[in-house]
Amino acid sequence: MPKAQRTQVGIVGAGPAGLVLSHLLYLHGIESVVLENRSRTYVEERVRAGVLEQNTVDLLCEMGVGERMKREGLVHYGIELRFKRRGHRIDFQELTGGKGITIYAQAEVLKDLNNARIATGGQVLFEVEDVGVHDLDSPMPKITYRKDDADCELHCDFIAGCDGFHGICRPSVPAGVLTEYDRTYPFGWLGILAQAPPSSEELIYTYHELGFALLSMRNSQLSRLYLQCAPDEDINGWSDDRIWRELRTRLASTNGWKLTDGPVLQKGVTGMRSFVVEPMQYGRLYLAGDSAHIVPPTGAKGLNLAVTDVQILARALEEYYSKGSHNLLDSYSEVCLRRVWKVQRFSWWMTSMLHRFPDDNPFDQRRQLAELDYVTSSRAAAKTLAENYVGLPLEDH
Ligand code: FAD
Ligand code: PHB
């Protein structure tokens, strides 16, 4: 007989979506269990996103998990767009009425959330195996899994599929229910984490004939840098020397700016894709974050979008448990998707403006440069970029 347990909300995945949801539910007095197939160390050390929108920062603070982020995070009020070897600043503070972004690694957010869940008696089970979701269209769906060689069952009122793009929740929805909207890009990003003080106070997004490059950071001693590469680029072909050389070429500037290098601590290649599934719900299964959509990283939106989904889902579950009303649960997918598509548009636009496409011709390149010129010289265009980058407001309907 499997070991059976009961909870209100079963959550698959302990990434940003799963952990934020679990802690928000706890703060509303709603029970949940999070099931994660990786180890806690693996999840907390995976190098991923680093830019938090104001809404994400405010939410983490309201949840009581923002103390270290407030202390260690770097608040930025602008970014640089660099093209034709010249930098142009987009001033978020001035263009958005004082808003900014915070640089604080996804891994650090996850450590803070795990600590908060554990300190408040939360159940986050790591290294579970063979997770399956069942009876999704019944009033009591269940999650089966194996933990320490024992078969287990978790009976829930609702299941939150927070298990990322490669998870099992989305594929468990019966065929024909979901529609997928997809675009893959003919390039990837080669990313490094380097023991080197950031060479700029703010992020630099660069358009160059050889391809896009991005200078970002994690703290005052760690730089995070990216180069556009082939989607299937062999990382073994890239010595640290070659990476720094290429970064220096693409990021070069006419004003004497220098790139500080240092030991490379981690490197990897990430594919680029835009993907949305509609609707983000089936029966009592609610998909949130990367399990429902992914964006190319050029807009720095993946983590932030995962957080807003679960903010909307937590509100809906709170309304259900406190008032018995299904209204917000019923509109979950529609409310999320309106914002998801706007963020998709922005991420696609930033990606198309800044990357070299293999079938580009000189016309396309001139058009891209004209777009960059326009964005950095028209206040209306700069404002559009700024208000999307710092994060669009959350709408109720
Ligand atoms: P995830 O963070 O993917 O979390 C899902 C969790 O579910 C994982 O912990 C996974 O182990 C677990 N899981 C999966 N399958 C199962 C299963 N069967 N059973 C139990 N658990 C399961 N965004 C940016 O904005 N900037 C970046 O620089 C950036 N870099 C990225 C680099 C990489 C390599 C990747 C993959 C993503 C990157 N992203 C970036 C995107 C961003 O990290 C994601 O959008 C964000 O992590 C989404 O959070 P999530 O909780 O929805 O999904
Ligand atoms: C990062 O710091 O990892 C980062 C920053 C901005 C992006 C993507 C990634 O657009």
mmCIF file of C-alpha atoms and ligand atoms in Angstrom, residues 11-19 35-38 42-43 46-51 106 110 128-132 161-169 189 214 218 224 226 269-271 288-307, ligand 1:
data_model
loop_
_atom_site.group_PDB
_atom_site.id
_atom_site.type_symbol
_atom_site.label_atom_id
_atom_site.label_comp_id
_atom_site.label_asym_id
_atom_site.label_seq_id
_atom_site.Cartn_x
_atom_site.Cartn_y
_atom_site.Cartn_z
ATOM 1 C CA ILE A 11 2.782 21.752 -5.842
ATOM 2 C CA VAL A 12 5.107 20.053 -8.352
ATOM 3 C CA GLY A 13 8.489 21.821 -8.591
ATOM 4 C CA ALA A 14 10.542 23.899 -6.127
ATOM 5 C CA GLY A 15 11.657 26.630 -8.538
ATOM 6 C CA PRO A 16 10.605 30.265 -8.117
ATOM 7 C CA ALA A 17 6.961 29.512 -9.040
ATOM 8 C CA GLY A 18 6.544 26.559 -6.657
ATOM 9 C CA LEU A 19 8.294 28.100 -3.661
ATOM 10 C CA LEU A 35 7.537 17.923 -4.518
ATOM 11 C CA GLU A 36 10.885 18.470 -6.259
ATOM 12 C CA ASN A 37 12.858 15.819 -8.114
ATOM 13 C CA ARG A 38 16.286 17.478 -7.720
ATOM 14 C CA TYR A 42 21.263 21.456 -7.064
ATOM 15 C CA VAL A 43 18.264 23.804 -7.126
ATOM 16 C CA ARG A 46 21.792 26.348 -10.627
ATOM 17 C CA VAL A 47 22.937 29.562 -12.389
ATOM 18 C CA ARG A 48 19.908 31.203 -13.995
ATOM 19 C CA ALA A 49 18.177 34.564 -13.947
ATOM 20 C CA GLY A 50 19.399 37.670 -12.152
ATOM 21 C CA VAL A 51 17.063 40.606 -12.811
ATOM 22 C CA GLN A 106 17.601 33.421 -8.792
ATOM 23 C CA LEU A 110 15.498 30.228 -3.849
ATOM 24 C CA VAL A 128 11.366 12.617 -5.035
ATOM 25 C CA GLU A 129 11.111 10.291 -8.038
ATOM 26 C CA ASP A 130 8.518 9.238 -10.618
ATOM 27 C CA VAL A 131 6.128 12.098 -9.968
ATOM 28 C CA GLY A 132 2.737 11.647 -11.674
ATOM 29 C CA GLY A 161 2.156 22.529 -12.051
ATOM 30 C CA CYS A 162 5.282 24.581 -11.288
ATOM 31 C CA ASP A 163 7.678 22.039 -12.769
ATOM 32 C CA GLY A 164 9.227 24.100 -15.540
ATOM 33 C CA PHE A 165 9.314 23.552 -19.295
ATOM 34 C CA HIS A 166 10.473 19.909 -19.118
ATOM 35 C CA GLY A 167 8.136 18.926 -16.276
ATOM 36 C CA ILE A 168 5.402 16.288 -16.268
ATOM 37 C CA CYS A 169 2.335 18.413 -15.472
ATOM 38 C CA TRP A 189 23.488 32.322 -25.587
ATOM 39 C CA LEU A 214 25.366 41.248 -22.726
ATOM 40 C CA ARG A 218 25.616 39.166 -9.666
ATOM 41 C CA ARG A 224 27.727 37.461 -15.672
ATOM 42 C CA TYR A 226 26.619 36.376 -22.495
ATOM 43 C CA VAL A 269 24.947 27.345 -23.634
ATOM 44 C CA THR A 270 21.199 28.115 -23.413
ATOM 45 C CA GLY A 271 18.755 27.741 -26.310
ATOM 46 C CA ALA A 288 2.381 28.399 -13.631
ATOM 47 C CA GLY A 289 5.757 29.758 -14.745
ATOM 48 C CA ASP A 290 7.939 27.936 -17.266
ATOM 49 C CA SER A 291 5.590 24.927 -17.342
ATOM 50 C CA ALA A 292 3.118 27.182 -19.196
ATOM 51 C CA HIS A 293 5.392 29.576 -21.075
ATOM 52 C CA ILE A 294 8.982 30.470 -21.746
ATOM 53 C CA VAL A 295 10.545 33.620 -23.100
ATOM 54 C CA PRO A 296 13.953 34.255 -24.655
ATOM 55 C CA PRO A 297 16.087 35.811 -21.877
ATOM 56 C CA THR A 298 16.752 39.138 -23.670
ATOM 57 C CA GLY A 299 13.979 40.882 -21.712
ATOM 58 C CA ALA A 300 15.022 39.283 -18.370
ATOM 59 C CA LYS A 301 11.437 38.190 -17.788
ATOM 60 C CA GLY A 302 11.311 34.410 -17.110
ATOM 61 C CA LEU A 303 11.529 34.467 -13.344
ATOM 62 C CA ASN A 304 9.369 37.577 -13.002
ATOM 63 C CA LEU A 305 6.616 36.052 -15.114
ATOM 64 C CA ALA A 306 6.670 32.887 -12.997
ATOM 65 C CA VAL A 307 6.238 35.024 -9.874
HETATM 66 P P1 FAD B 1 11.924 26.298 -12.889
HETATM 67 O O1 FAD B 1 12.837 27.287 -12.273
HETATM 68 O O2 FAD B 1 12.390 25.548 -14.082
HETATM 69 O O3 FAD B 1 11.513 25.292 -11.737
HETATM 70 C C1 FAD B 1 10.874 24.074 -11.994
HETATM 71 C C2 FAD B 1 11.289 23.085 -10.938
HETATM 72 O O4 FAD B 1 10.568 21.883 -11.139
HETATM 73 C C3 FAD B 1 12.774 22.735 -11.032
HETATM 74 O O5 FAD B 1 13.378 22.884 -9.770
HETATM 75 C C4 FAD B 1 12.771 21.304 -11.532
HETATM 76 O O6 FAD B 1 13.879 20.567 -11.048
HETATM 77 C C5 FAD B 1 11.451 20.795 -11.001
HETATM 78 N N1 FAD B 1 10.902 19.660 -11.750
HETATM 79 C C6 FAD B 1 10.951 19.433 -13.077
HETATM 80 N N2 FAD B 1 10.348 18.290 -13.386
HETATM 81 C C7 FAD B 1 9.910 17.754 -12.220
HETATM 82 C C8 FAD B 1 9.231 16.567 -11.888
HETATM 83 N N3 FAD B 1 8.867 15.681 -12.832
HETATM 84 N N4 FAD B 1 8.946 16.332 -10.595
HETATM 85 C C9 FAD B 1 9.296 17.214 -9.622
HETATM 86 N N5 FAD B 1 9.951 18.353 -9.889
HETATM 87 C C10 FAD B 1 10.253 18.627 -11.171
HETATM 88 N N6 FAD B 1 15.538 33.919 -17.092
HETATM 89 C C11 FAD B 1 15.964 35.164 -17.039
HETATM 90 O O7 FAD B 1 15.142 36.063 -16.851
HETATM 91 N N7 FAD B 1 17.316 35.440 -17.184
HETATM 92 C C12 FAD B 1 18.240 34.443 -17.376
HETATM 93 O O8 FAD B 1 19.423 34.712 -17.481
HETATM 94 C C13 FAD B 1 17.814 33.134 -17.439
HETATM 95 N N8 FAD B 1 18.693 32.121 -17.629
HETATM 96 C C14 FAD B 1 18.221 30.845 -17.708
HETATM 97 C C15 FAD B 1 19.100 29.796 -17.942
HETATM 98 C C16 FAD B 1 18.638 28.485 -18.049
HETATM 99 C C17 FAD B 1 19.611 27.350 -18.312
HETATM 100 C C18 FAD B 1 17.256 28.233 -17.930
HETATM 101 C C19 FAD B 1 16.715 26.825 -18.068
HETATM 102 C C20 FAD B 1 16.382 29.282 -17.678
HETATM 103 C C21 FAD B 1 16.847 30.587 -17.568
HETATM 104 N N9 FAD B 1 15.974 31.664 -17.329
HETATM 105 C C22 FAD B 1 16.425 32.918 -17.283
HETATM 106 C C23 FAD B 1 14.575 31.477 -17.111
HETATM 107 C C24 FAD B 1 14.209 31.485 -15.623
HETATM 108 O O9 FAD B 1 15.241 30.917 -14.870
HETATM 109 C C25 FAD B 1 12.916 30.721 -15.500
HETATM 110 O O10 FAD B 1 11.933 31.431 -16.220
HETATM 111 C C26 FAD B 1 12.441 30.484 -14.067
HETATM 112 O O11 FAD B 1 13.316 29.617 -13.407
HETATM 113 C C27 FAD B 1 11.046 29.910 -14.078
HETATM 114 O O12 FAD B 1 10.692 29.452 -12.821
HETATM 115 P P2 FAD B 1 9.748 28.175 -12.644
HETATM 116 O O13 FAD B 1 9.604 28.010 -11.174
HETATM 117 O O14 FAD B 1 8.549 28.341 -13.477
HETATM 118 O O15 FAD B 1 10.552 26.975 -13.303
#
